[in-house]
Amino acid sequence: MVKKAIIPAAGYGTRSLPITKVIPKEMFPIGLKPAIQYVVEEASEAGIEQILIIVSRTKNVIVDYFDHSLELEAFLEKKNQAHLLAKEFIPKTQLYYTRQPYARGLGDAVHLGKAFIGNEPFAVLLPDDIVFGEGKPAIRQLIDTYMQYGHSAIGLNEVKEEDLHKYGVIKGEGLAENMYKITDMIEKPKTNPPSNLAVIGRYVFTPSLFSYLDRIKVKEGEEIQLTDAIKEMVATETCYGQVIEGRRFDIGTKEDYISLINMIHS
């Protein structure tokens, strides 16, 4: 069973500037909850017991949000408003934190979880992507695929051809409805995308992923990309791609963020 997850939350949020100079994208409000709470809840509902959140020194507000506020609790008790604490979210899932000292890419952020994961399969959830559906949580769908086949599984979304240049796009062999064996991955193809299947921010990996991350060689100042490790992985071992049931919103884009807000309030 997959019991551990990594949530990378240390990026600069450059797509959402200037607001991300002071408010982490992961804390953007969706209804009365921040985006990252939806992702933590999704992992918890899927059976994840331990989550490592990768933060930077400017993201301490994320750590504070998932903690008790003794001053607030004392104030509300004094004002006979302790009932308001029922709205506070303290997850049952065990949360751990570590800092990414430099913004060296998603691959580097995930690699920081190597000791935390050990020799276990694990999930990765990107808080940019919020997935809503009536069935199983998005990451649970991939966990079930891993449990059935024993190999890494990557979440996919069918995307319009004119938008494929924004995503990592897979090349794969169809195995069953919404299920593919990934044979290659192209990051943001400018022309001739290999399919209309884009990678979204949900993954379940075997611990072998770290061996591929270890091999990536980058020049000074370059980022370590998770896509590069996945490309190496699918060349030597089986990896599945699964179209996720549910509607995915990329809150790094204004259009998706506004659509999500409208859906929550409708």
Short mmCIF file of C-alpha atoms in Angstrom, two decimals:
data_model
loop_
_atom_site.label_atom_id
_atom_site.label_comp_id
_atom_site.label_asym_id
_atom_site.label_seq_id
_atom_site.Cartn_x
_atom_site.Cartn_y
_atom_site.Cartn_z
CA MET A 1 0.00 0.00 0.00
CA VAL A 2 1.15 3.58 -0.66
CA LYS A 3 1.40 5.32 2.70
CA LYS A 4 3.73 8.26 2.01
CA ALA A 5 3.46 11.33 -0.20
CA ILE A 6 5.52 14.36 -1.18
CA ILE A 7 3.93 17.74 -1.87
CA PRO A 8 6.43 20.16 -3.46
CA ALA A 9 5.50 23.70 -2.43
CA ALA A 10 8.75 25.66 -2.66
CA GLY A 11 8.43 27.31 -6.07
CA TYR A 12 8.36 31.04 -6.70
CA GLY A 13 4.91 31.00 -8.30
CA THR A 14 6.16 33.15 -11.18
CA ARG A 15 3.05 32.50 -13.28
CA SER A 16 0.97 34.28 -10.66
CA LEU A 17 3.12 37.35 -10.02
CA PRO A 18 2.88 39.90 -8.49
CA ILE A 19 0.59 38.47 -5.79
CA THR A 20 2.98 35.56 -5.13
CA LYS A 21 5.58 38.04 -3.89
CA VAL A 22 3.65 38.03 -0.61
CA ILE A 23 1.12 35.16 -0.78
CA PRO A 24 2.27 31.64 -1.73
CA LYS A 25 0.25 30.21 -4.58
CA GLU A 26 -0.47 27.20 -2.38
CA MET A 27 -2.35 29.53 -0.03
CA PHE A 28 -4.63 31.04 -2.67
CA PRO A 29 -8.16 30.91 -1.24
CA ILE A 30 -10.67 28.56 -2.85
CA GLY A 31 -13.86 29.17 -0.99
CA LEU A 32 -12.80 29.40 2.67
CA LYS A 33 -9.86 27.01 2.30
CA PRO A 34 -6.40 27.47 0.77
CA ALA A 35 -5.46 25.42 -2.27
CA ILE A 36 -2.97 23.23 -0.43
CA GLN A 37 -5.65 22.09 2.03
CA TYR A 38 -7.58 20.48 -0.83
CA VAL A 39 -4.46 18.56 -1.83
CA VAL A 40 -3.69 17.43 1.73
CA GLU A 41 -7.31 16.33 2.15
CA GLU A 42 -7.13 14.39 -1.13
CA ALA A 43 -4.03 12.54 0.05
CA SER A 44 -5.55 11.80 3.44
CA GLU A 45 -8.80 10.50 1.90
CA ALA A 46 -6.71 8.24 -0.34
CA GLY A 47 -5.10 6.52 2.66
CA ILE A 48 -1.82 8.44 2.81
CA GLU A 49 -0.53 8.42 6.38
CA GLN A 50 2.59 10.61 6.14
CA ILE A 51 3.16 13.68 3.96
CA LEU A 52 6.41 15.55 3.41
CA ILE A 53 5.78 19.13 2.27
CA ILE A 54 8.75 20.80 0.56
CA VAL A 55 8.80 24.50 1.43
CA SER A 56 11.17 27.44 1.06
CA ARG A 57 12.09 30.05 3.66
CA THR A 58 9.32 32.32 2.32
CA LYS A 59 6.62 29.67 2.78
CA ASN A 60 6.47 29.44 6.57
CA VAL A 61 2.81 30.46 6.39
CA ILE A 62 2.07 26.95 5.06
CA VAL A 63 3.64 25.38 8.15
CA ASP A 64 1.76 27.80 10.40
CA TYR A 65 -1.57 27.09 8.70
CA PHE A 66 -1.45 23.38 9.52
CA ASP A 67 -0.60 24.02 13.16
CA HIS A 68 -2.53 25.08 16.23
CA SER A 69 -2.63 28.79 17.05
CA LEU A 70 -2.48 28.94 20.82
CA GLU A 71 -2.98 32.71 20.89
CA LEU A 72 -6.10 32.48 18.73
CA GLU A 73 -7.48 29.58 20.76
CA ALA A 74 -6.96 31.48 24.02
CA PHE A 75 -8.60 34.60 22.57
CA LEU A 76 -11.66 32.71 21.34
CA GLU A 77 -12.01 30.90 24.67
CA LYS A 78 -11.94 34.24 26.48
CA LYS A 79 -14.63 35.64 24.15
CA ASN A 80 -16.80 32.51 24.47
CA GLN A 81 -16.32 31.87 20.76
CA ALA A 82 -14.47 28.56 20.98
CA HIS A 83 -17.08 27.04 18.67
CA LEU A 84 -15.37 28.87 15.80
CA LEU A 85 -12.40 26.53 16.24
CA ALA A 86 -14.51 23.80 14.65
CA LYS A 87 -13.64 25.41 11.31
CA GLU A 88 -9.91 24.98 11.96
CA PHE A 89 -8.26 22.26 9.88
CA ILE A 90 -5.62 20.17 11.62
CA PRO A 91 -5.03 17.10 9.44
CA LYS A 92 -4.99 13.63 10.92
CA THR A 93 -2.31 12.70 8.42
CA GLN A 94 1.17 13.21 9.84
CA LEU A 95 2.86 16.22 8.23
CA TYR A 96 6.60 16.73 7.91
CA TYR A 97 8.46 19.64 6.37
CA THR A 98 11.82 20.28 4.80
CA ARG A 99 13.21 23.29 2.99
CA GLN A 100 14.47 23.48 -0.58
CA PRO A 101 17.32 26.00 -0.11
CA TYR A 102 17.51 26.93 -3.81
CA ALA A 103 14.87 26.80 -6.53
CA ARG A 104 16.47 24.02 -8.54
CA GLY A 105 13.39 22.53 -10.10
CA LEU A 106 10.68 19.99 -9.36
CA GLY A 107 13.06 17.06 -9.68
CA ASP A 108 15.30 18.51 -6.99
CA ALA A 109 12.31 19.13 -4.71
CA VAL A 110 11.15 15.53 -5.01
CA HIS A 111 14.71 14.27 -4.51
CA LEU A 112 14.79 16.00 -1.11
CA GLY A 113 12.30 13.36 0.02
CA LYS A 114 14.61 10.42 -0.66
CA ALA A 115 15.43 9.68 2.99
CA PHE A 116 11.81 10.24 4.02
CA ILE A 117 10.52 7.73 1.45
CA GLY A 118 13.17 5.08 1.96
CA ASN A 119 12.37 1.92 0.00
CA GLU A 120 8.62 2.44 -0.26
CA PRO A 121 6.32 3.41 -3.12
CA PHE A 122 5.12 6.99 -2.78
CA ALA A 123 2.78 9.59 -4.20
CA VAL A 124 3.60 13.07 -5.46
CA LEU A 125 0.88 15.70 -5.54
CA LEU A 126 1.45 19.15 -7.03
CA PRO A 127 -0.63 21.82 -5.30
CA ASP A 128 -0.98 23.75 -8.57
CA ASP A 129 -3.49 21.12 -9.67
CA ILE A 130 -6.84 20.77 -7.94
CA VAL A 131 -8.97 17.85 -9.12
CA PHE A 132 -12.68 17.60 -8.39
CA GLY A 133 -14.81 14.55 -9.13
CA GLU A 134 -17.62 12.49 -7.69
CA GLY A 135 -15.63 9.26 -7.57
CA LYS A 136 -12.30 8.32 -6.02
CA PRO A 137 -9.76 11.04 -5.24
CA ALA A 138 -7.35 11.54 -8.14
CA ILE A 139 -4.33 10.16 -6.29
CA ARG A 140 -6.36 7.17 -5.09
CA GLN A 141 -7.01 6.22 -8.71
CA LEU A 142 -3.26 6.03 -9.31
CA ILE A 143 -2.64 4.18 -6.05
CA ASP A 144 -5.13 1.54 -7.16
CA THR A 145 -3.31 1.20 -10.48
CA TYR A 146 -0.01 0.78 -8.66
CA MET A 147 -1.53 -1.82 -6.36
CA GLN A 148 -2.86 -3.76 -9.34
CA TYR A 149 0.26 -3.69 -11.52
CA GLY A 150 3.16 -2.93 -9.17
CA HIS A 151 4.61 -0.19 -11.39
CA SER A 152 4.74 3.61 -11.33
CA ALA A 153 1.59 5.39 -12.49
CA ILE A 154 1.25 8.94 -13.78
CA GLY A 155 -1.93 11.00 -13.98
CA LEU A 156 -3.03 12.17 -17.42
CA ASN A 157 -5.56 14.60 -18.80
CA GLU A 158 -6.89 14.87 -22.34
CA VAL A 159 -6.00 18.35 -23.59
CA LYS A 160 -6.88 20.34 -26.69
CA GLU A 161 -4.13 20.29 -29.31
CA GLU A 162 -3.60 24.05 -29.16
CA ASP A 163 -2.84 23.80 -25.42
CA LEU A 164 -0.43 20.85 -25.48
CA HIS A 165 2.61 23.13 -25.70
CA LYS A 166 1.99 24.07 -22.04
CA TYR A 167 2.42 20.52 -20.67
CA GLY A 168 4.50 17.40 -20.59
CA VAL A 169 2.91 15.10 -23.18
CA ILE A 170 3.28 11.32 -23.26
CA LYS A 171 3.78 8.85 -26.02
CA GLY A 172 2.20 5.55 -25.10
CA GLU A 173 0.59 2.29 -26.02
CA GLY A 174 -3.10 1.92 -25.25
CA LEU A 175 -3.77 -0.98 -22.88
CA ALA A 176 -7.38 -0.43 -21.85
CA GLU A 177 -9.82 2.42 -21.59
CA ASN A 178 -7.96 5.42 -20.13
CA MET A 179 -4.86 3.30 -19.45
CA TYR A 180 -1.54 3.49 -21.31
CA LYS A 181 1.97 2.13 -21.12
CA ILE A 182 4.21 5.19 -21.37
CA THR A 183 7.10 4.86 -23.81
CA ASP A 184 8.30 8.47 -23.91
CA MET A 185 7.51 11.95 -22.65
CA ILE A 186 8.03 15.30 -24.33
CA GLU A 187 8.13 18.44 -22.21
CA LYS A 188 6.08 21.27 -23.75
CA PRO A 189 6.24 20.14 -27.39
CA LYS A 190 6.22 23.08 -29.79
CA THR A 191 5.24 21.00 -32.79
CA ASN A 192 3.98 17.47 -33.51
CA PRO A 193 2.92 16.40 -29.99
CA PRO A 194 2.98 12.60 -29.66
CA SER A 195 -0.59 12.49 -28.27
CA ASN A 196 -3.26 14.63 -26.67
CA LEU A 197 -2.44 13.20 -23.24
CA ALA A 198 -0.86 15.72 -20.90
CA VAL A 199 0.70 14.92 -17.54
CA ILE A 200 -1.03 16.48 -14.53
CA GLY A 201 0.33 16.90 -11.03
CA ARG A 202 -0.48 13.46 -9.66
CA TYR A 203 2.04 10.60 -9.59
CA VAL A 204 2.71 7.32 -7.83
CA PHE A 205 6.31 6.15 -8.10
CA THR A 206 8.34 3.16 -7.06
CA PRO A 207 11.42 4.22 -5.06
CA SER A 208 13.55 3.50 -8.15
CA LEU A 209 12.67 7.03 -9.32
CA PHE A 210 15.38 8.36 -7.01
CA SER A 211 18.06 6.39 -8.86
CA TYR A 212 17.08 8.22 -12.06
CA LEU A 213 17.08 11.57 -10.30
CA ASP A 214 20.54 10.76 -8.96
CA ARG A 215 21.85 10.34 -12.52
CA ILE A 216 20.65 13.66 -13.89
CA LYS A 217 23.58 15.94 -14.60
CA VAL A 218 22.87 19.65 -14.91
CA LYS A 219 25.08 22.67 -15.42
CA GLU A 220 25.42 25.36 -12.80
CA GLY A 221 22.20 27.35 -12.56
CA GLU A 222 20.07 24.78 -14.38
CA GLU A 223 17.06 23.05 -12.84
CA ILE A 224 16.63 19.33 -12.20
CA GLN A 225 13.44 18.37 -14.00
CA LEU A 226 11.22 15.52 -12.87
CA THR A 227 10.33 14.94 -16.52
CA ASP A 228 13.95 14.06 -17.32
CA ALA A 229 13.96 11.35 -14.63
CA ILE A 230 10.64 9.97 -15.89
CA LYS A 231 11.98 9.82 -19.47
CA GLU A 232 14.92 7.73 -18.23
CA MET A 233 12.63 5.56 -16.14
CA VAL A 234 10.18 4.67 -18.94
CA ALA A 235 13.12 3.67 -21.14
CA THR A 236 14.12 0.90 -18.75
CA GLU A 237 11.05 -0.08 -16.73
CA THR A 238 7.28 -0.18 -17.05
CA CYS A 239 5.35 2.96 -16.23
CA TYR A 240 1.62 3.44 -16.68
CA GLY A 241 -0.31 6.55 -17.62
CA GLN A 242 -3.91 6.84 -16.51
CA VAL A 243 -6.47 9.43 -17.55
CA ILE A 244 -7.80 10.77 -14.26
CA GLU A 245 -11.54 10.86 -13.71
CA GLY A 246 -12.53 14.30 -12.48
CA ARG A 247 -12.13 17.91 -13.53
CA ARG A 248 -8.68 19.34 -13.18
CA PHE A 249 -7.95 23.00 -12.50
CA ASP A 250 -4.49 24.56 -12.83
CA ILE A 251 -4.61 27.41 -10.31
CA GLY A 252 -1.42 28.84 -11.79
CA THR A 253 -3.55 30.13 -14.66
CA LYS A 254 -6.03 32.96 -14.15
CA GLU A 255 -8.69 31.25 -16.25
CA ASP A 256 -8.66 27.98 -14.29
CA TYR A 257 -8.46 29.74 -10.94
CA ILE A 258 -11.49 31.91 -11.71
CA SER A 259 -13.39 28.90 -13.09
CA LEU A 260 -12.66 26.98 -9.90
CA ILE A 261 -13.81 29.85 -7.70
CA ASN A 262 -17.01 30.13 -9.72
CA MET A 263 -17.64 26.39 -9.43
CA ILE A 264 -17.13 26.43 -5.65
CA HIS A 265 -19.58 29.31 -5.23
CA SER A 266 -22.21 28.10 -7.70
#
